[in-house]
Tab-separated table of C-alpha atoms in Angstrom:
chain	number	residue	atom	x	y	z
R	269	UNK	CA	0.000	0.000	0.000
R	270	UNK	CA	1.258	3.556	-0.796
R	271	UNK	CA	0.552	6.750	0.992
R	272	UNK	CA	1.134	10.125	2.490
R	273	UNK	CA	2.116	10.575	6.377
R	274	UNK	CA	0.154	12.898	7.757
R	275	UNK	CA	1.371	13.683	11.199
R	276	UNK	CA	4.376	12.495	13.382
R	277	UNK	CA	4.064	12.224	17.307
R	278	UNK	CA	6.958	10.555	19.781
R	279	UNK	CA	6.235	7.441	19.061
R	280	UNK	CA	4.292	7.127	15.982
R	281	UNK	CA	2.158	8.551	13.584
R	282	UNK	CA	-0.868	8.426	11.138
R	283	UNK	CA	-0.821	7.628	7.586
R	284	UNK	CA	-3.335	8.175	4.803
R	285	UNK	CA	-3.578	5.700	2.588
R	286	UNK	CA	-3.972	5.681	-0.643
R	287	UNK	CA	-7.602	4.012	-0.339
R	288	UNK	CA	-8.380	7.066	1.867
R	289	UNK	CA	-8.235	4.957	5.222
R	290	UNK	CA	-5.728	5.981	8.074
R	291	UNK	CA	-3.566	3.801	9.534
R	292	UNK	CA	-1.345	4.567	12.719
R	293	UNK	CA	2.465	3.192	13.192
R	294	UNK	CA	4.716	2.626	15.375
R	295	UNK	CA	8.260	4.889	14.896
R	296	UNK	CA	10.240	0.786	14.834
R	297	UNK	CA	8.291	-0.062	11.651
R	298	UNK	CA	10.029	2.842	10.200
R	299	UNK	CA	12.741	1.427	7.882
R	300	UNK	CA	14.366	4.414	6.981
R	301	UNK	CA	18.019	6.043	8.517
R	302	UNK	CA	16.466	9.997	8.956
R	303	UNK	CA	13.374	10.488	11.288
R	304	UNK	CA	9.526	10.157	9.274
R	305	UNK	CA	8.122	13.543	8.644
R	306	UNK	CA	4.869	15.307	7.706
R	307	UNK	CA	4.108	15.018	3.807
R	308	UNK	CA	6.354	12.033	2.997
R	309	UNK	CA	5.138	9.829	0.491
R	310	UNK	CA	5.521	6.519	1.458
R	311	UNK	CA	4.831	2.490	1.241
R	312	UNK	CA	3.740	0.553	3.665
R	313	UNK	CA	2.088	-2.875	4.383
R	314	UNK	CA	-1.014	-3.349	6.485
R	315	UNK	CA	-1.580	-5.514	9.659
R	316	UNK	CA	-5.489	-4.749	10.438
R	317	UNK	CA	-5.617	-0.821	10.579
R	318	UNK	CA	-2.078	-0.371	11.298
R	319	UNK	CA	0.860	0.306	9.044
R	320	UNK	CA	4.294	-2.051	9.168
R	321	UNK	CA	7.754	-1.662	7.166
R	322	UNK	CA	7.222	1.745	6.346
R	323	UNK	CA	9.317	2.895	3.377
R	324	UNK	CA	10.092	6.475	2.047
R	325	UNK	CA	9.309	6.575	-1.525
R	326	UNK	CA	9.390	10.209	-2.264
R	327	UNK	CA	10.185	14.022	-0.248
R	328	UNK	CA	7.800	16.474	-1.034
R	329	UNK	CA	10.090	19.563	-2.567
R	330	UNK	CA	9.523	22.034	-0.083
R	331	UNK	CA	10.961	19.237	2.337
R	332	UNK	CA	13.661	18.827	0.026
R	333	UNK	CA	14.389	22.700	-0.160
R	334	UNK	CA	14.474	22.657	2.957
R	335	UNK	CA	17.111	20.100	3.736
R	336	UNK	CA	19.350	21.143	0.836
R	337	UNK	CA	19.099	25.002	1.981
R	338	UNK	CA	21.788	25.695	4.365
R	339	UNK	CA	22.514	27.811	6.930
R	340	UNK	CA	24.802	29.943	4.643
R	341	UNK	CA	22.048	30.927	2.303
R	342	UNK	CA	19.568	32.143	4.731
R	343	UNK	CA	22.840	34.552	6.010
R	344	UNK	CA	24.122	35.894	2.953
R	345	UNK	CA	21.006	36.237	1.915
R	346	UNK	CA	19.683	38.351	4.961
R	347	UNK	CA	23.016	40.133	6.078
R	348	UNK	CA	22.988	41.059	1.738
R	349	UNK	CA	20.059	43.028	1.755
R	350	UNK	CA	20.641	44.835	4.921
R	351	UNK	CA	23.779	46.091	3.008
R	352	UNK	CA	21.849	47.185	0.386
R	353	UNK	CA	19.549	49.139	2.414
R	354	UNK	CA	22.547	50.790	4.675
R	355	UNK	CA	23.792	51.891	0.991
R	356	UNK	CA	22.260	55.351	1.596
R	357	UNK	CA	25.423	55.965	3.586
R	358	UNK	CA	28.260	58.480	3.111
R	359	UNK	CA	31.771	57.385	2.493
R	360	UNK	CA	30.971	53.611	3.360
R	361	UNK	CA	27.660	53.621	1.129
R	362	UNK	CA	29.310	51.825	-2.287
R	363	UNK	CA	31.369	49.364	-0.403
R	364	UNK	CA	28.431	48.183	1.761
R	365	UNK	CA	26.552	48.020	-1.667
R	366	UNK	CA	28.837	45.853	-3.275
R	367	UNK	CA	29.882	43.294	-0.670
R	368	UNK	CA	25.698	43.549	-0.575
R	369	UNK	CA	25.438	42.583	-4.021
R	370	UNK	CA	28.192	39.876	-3.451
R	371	UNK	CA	26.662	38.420	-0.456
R	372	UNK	CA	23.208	38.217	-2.310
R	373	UNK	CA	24.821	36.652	-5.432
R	374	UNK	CA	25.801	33.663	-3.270
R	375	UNK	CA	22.377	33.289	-1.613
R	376	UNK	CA	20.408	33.434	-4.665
R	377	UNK	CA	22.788	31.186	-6.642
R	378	UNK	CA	22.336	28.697	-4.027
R	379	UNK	CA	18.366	28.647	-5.005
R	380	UNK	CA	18.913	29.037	-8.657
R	381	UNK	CA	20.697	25.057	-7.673
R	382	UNK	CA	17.384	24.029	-6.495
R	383	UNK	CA	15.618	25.070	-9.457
R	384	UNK	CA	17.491	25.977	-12.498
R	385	UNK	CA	14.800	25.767	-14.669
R	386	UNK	CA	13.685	29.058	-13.820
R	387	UNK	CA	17.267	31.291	-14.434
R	388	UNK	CA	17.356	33.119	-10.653
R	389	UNK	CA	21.007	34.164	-11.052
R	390	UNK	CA	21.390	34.824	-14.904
R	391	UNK	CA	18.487	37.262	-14.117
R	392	UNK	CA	20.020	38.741	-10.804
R	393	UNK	CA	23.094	39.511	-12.821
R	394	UNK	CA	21.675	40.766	-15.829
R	395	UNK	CA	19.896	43.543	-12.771
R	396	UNK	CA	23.784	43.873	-11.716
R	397	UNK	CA	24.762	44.608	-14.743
R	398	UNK	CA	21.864	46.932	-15.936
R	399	UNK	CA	22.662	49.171	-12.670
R	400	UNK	CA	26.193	49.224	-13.248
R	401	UNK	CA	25.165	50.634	-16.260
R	402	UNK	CA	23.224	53.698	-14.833
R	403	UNK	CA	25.835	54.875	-12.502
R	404	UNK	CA	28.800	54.764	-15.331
R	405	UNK	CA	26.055	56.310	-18.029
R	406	UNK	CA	25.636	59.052	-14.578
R	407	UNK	CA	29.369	59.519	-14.323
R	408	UNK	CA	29.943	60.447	-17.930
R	409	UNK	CA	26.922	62.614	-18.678
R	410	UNK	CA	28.413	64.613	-15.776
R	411	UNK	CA	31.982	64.191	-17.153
R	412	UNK	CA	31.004	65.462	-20.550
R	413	UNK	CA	28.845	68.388	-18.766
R	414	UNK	CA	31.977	69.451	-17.090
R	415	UNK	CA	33.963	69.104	-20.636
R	416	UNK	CA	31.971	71.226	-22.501
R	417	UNK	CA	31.408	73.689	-19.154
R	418	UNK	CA	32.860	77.266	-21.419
R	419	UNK	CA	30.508	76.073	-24.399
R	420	UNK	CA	28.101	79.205	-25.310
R	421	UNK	CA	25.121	76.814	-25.360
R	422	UNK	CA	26.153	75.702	-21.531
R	423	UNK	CA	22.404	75.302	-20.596
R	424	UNK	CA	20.609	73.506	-23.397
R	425	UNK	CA	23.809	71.116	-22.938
R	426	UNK	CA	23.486	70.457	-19.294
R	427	UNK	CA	19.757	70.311	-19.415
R	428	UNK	CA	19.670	67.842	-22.813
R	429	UNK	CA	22.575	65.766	-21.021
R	430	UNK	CA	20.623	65.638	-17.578
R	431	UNK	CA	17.299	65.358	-19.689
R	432	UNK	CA	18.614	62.109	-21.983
R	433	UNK	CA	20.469	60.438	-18.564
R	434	UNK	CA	16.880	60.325	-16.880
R	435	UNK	CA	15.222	59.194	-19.248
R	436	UNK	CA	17.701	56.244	-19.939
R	437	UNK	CA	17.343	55.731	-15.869
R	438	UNK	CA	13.516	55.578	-15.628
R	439	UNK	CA	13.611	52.932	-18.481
R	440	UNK	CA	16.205	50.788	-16.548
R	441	UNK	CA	14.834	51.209	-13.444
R	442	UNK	CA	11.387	49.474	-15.033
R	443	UNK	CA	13.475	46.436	-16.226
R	444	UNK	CA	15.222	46.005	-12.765
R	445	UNK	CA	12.169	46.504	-11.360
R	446	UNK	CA	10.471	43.224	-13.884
R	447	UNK	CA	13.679	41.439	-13.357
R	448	UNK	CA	13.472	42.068	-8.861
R	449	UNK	CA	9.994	40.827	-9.373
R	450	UNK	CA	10.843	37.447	-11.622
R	451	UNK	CA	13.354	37.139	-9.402
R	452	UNK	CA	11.914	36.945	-6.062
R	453	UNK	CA	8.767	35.205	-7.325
R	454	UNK	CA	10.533	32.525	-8.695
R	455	UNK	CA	12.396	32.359	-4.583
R	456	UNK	CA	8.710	32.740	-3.329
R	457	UNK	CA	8.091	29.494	-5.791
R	458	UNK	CA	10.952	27.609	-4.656
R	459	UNK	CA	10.997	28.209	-0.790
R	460	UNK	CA	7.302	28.734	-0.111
R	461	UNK	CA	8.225	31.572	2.049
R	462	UNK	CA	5.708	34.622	1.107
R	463	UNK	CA	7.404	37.765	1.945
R	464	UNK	CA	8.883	37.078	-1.317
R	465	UNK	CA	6.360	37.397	-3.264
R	466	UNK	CA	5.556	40.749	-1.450
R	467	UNK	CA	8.609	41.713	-2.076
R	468	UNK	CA	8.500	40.888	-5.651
R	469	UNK	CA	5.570	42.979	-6.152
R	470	UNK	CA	6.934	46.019	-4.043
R	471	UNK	CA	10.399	46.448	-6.578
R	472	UNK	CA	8.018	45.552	-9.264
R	473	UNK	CA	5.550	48.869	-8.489
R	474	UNK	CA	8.762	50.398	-7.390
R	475	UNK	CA	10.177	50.244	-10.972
R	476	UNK	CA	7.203	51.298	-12.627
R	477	UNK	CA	6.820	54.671	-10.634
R	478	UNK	CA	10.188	55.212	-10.583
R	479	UNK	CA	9.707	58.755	-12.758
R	480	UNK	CA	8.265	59.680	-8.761
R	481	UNK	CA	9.766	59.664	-5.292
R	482	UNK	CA	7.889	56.334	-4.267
R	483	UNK	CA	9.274	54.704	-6.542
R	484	UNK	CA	12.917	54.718	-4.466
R	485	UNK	CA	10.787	54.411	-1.128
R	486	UNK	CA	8.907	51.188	-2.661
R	487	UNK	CA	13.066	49.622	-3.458
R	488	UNK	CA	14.135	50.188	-0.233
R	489	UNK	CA	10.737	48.329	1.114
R	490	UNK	CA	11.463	45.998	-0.742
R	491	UNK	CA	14.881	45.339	0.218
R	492	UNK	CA	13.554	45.115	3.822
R	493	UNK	CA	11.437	42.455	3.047
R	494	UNK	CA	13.845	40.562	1.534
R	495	UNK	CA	15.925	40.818	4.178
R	496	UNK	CA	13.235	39.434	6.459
R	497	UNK	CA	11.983	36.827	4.196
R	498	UNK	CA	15.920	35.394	4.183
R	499	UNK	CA	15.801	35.066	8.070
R	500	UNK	CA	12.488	33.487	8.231
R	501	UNK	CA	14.295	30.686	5.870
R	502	UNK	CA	14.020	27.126	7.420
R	503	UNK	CA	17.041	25.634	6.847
R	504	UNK	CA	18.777	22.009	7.310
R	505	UNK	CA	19.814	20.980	10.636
C-alpha cells in the first residue's frame, strides 16, 4: 500500500492511505536512517488498521528545499540586503553596496541550484549589470557636462545631457524593477516563504513609478522584506 504521512508524534504517527483509510504506526516499523516527517510519500504494508515496514518513496520539494538550503544561504542572503539598504550611507555607502550585491549573489545562486529551470542568477546579474550601467552612463553625462562647461550653449547642454540620462534611468529602473519581481517570485516558488512574493511585487511597483519619489521608497521596502523573508528561511539541521 502507498501513501502520504500525515502527522508524526513521539512514538508514531498516522498515515493516509492511498484508499483514503488511516492507519497509525509505530516509529520501529520505520525502515528508513532519517526520522519520518509530515508530507512524505511513502509504502507501507497493512496488519489490520495499522501500518508495518514503512518505506520512504518520495520528499515532497519544499521538504527537500528545505534540507538542501543551508545555513549559509539564509545569512548571505539576509546580512545582503541589509547592506543594500545601509547603501544610503556616506563614504561607506558603495562598499556596503557591493559586498551587498556579493553576499546576495551567493544566496540566490544557491536557489537558482534548487531550481534551475527558472534562471534566478542569470536574471540577478543581468539587474547587476543593468545598474552598473546607470551609474557609469551618470558619471559620464556629468563628465562630458563638465567638458563642454565654457561652451556658449552651456544650458541647453546640461539640461539635454541631464534630460537624456533620466530618461535612460527611468527605463532601466522598469526592467530592474520586472527582473526584482521574476526574481523573487521565482524564490517565493521555490521556498514557499511569502514575503517574497511581497517583495517581488513592491520592486516591481517600485520600478514602474520610478519617474516619482515612491518609486525609491517602494526599493528600499522591498529590500527590507527581503531581508526578512531570508531570516524566516528554514534551513537544514
Amino acid at each position: 500500500m502507498k501513501g502520504q504521512i500525515l502527522s508524526v508524534e513521539e512514538n508514531g504517527g498516522i498515515i493516509l492511505g492511498d484508499d483514503e483509510k488511516r492507519y497509525t504506526f509505530d516509529l520501529n516499523e520505520w525502515k528508513e536512517e532519517n526520522p519520518p516527517f509530515k508530507g512524505a510519500k511513502v509504502d507501507f504494508e497493512i496488519d489490520e488498521n495499522r501500518a508495518k515496514n514503512i518505506y520512504l518513496l518520495e520528499i515532497p520539494r519544499q521538504n527537500l528545499i528545505n534540507i538542501n538550503l543551508n545555513s549559509n544561504t539564509k545569512t548571505f542572503g539576509g546580512i545582503g540586503a541589509i547592506f543594500i539598504l545601509l547603501s544610503w550611507m556616506p563614504y561607506i555607502g558603495i562598499g556596503l553596496y557591493l559586498i551587498g550585491l556579493i553576499f546576495l549573489s551567493i544566496a540566490l545562486k544557491d536557489l537558482s541550484n534548487l531550481a534551475p529551470e527558472k534562471g534566478i542568477l542569470k536574471k540577478w546579474l543581468i539587474s547587476i549589470a543593468l545598474i552598473f550601467f546607470i551609474a557609469i552612463s551618470f558619471i559620464l553625462t556629468i563628465g562630458s557636462i563638465a567638458a563642454l562647461s565654457n561652451d556658449i550653449n552651456q544650458d541647453t547642454i546640461i539640461g539635454s545631457g541631464l534630460a537624456i540620462w533620466f530618461l535612460i534611468f527611468i527605463v532601466i529602473q522598469i526592467v530592474v524593477g520586472i527582473l526584482y519581481k521574476q526574481i523573487f517570485m521565482a524564490v517565493y516558488e521555490i521556498t514557499g516563504e511569502t514575503l517574497f512574493k511581497t517583495a517581488a511585487n513592491t520592486f516591481f511597483w517600485g520600478g514602474i513609478l520610478s519617474i516619482i519619489l515612491i518609486g525609491g521608497i517602494l526599493f528600499f521596502i522591498g529590500w527590507i522584506l527581503v531581508a526578512i523573508a531570508f531570516f524566516s528561511l528554514k534551513t537544514a539541521k
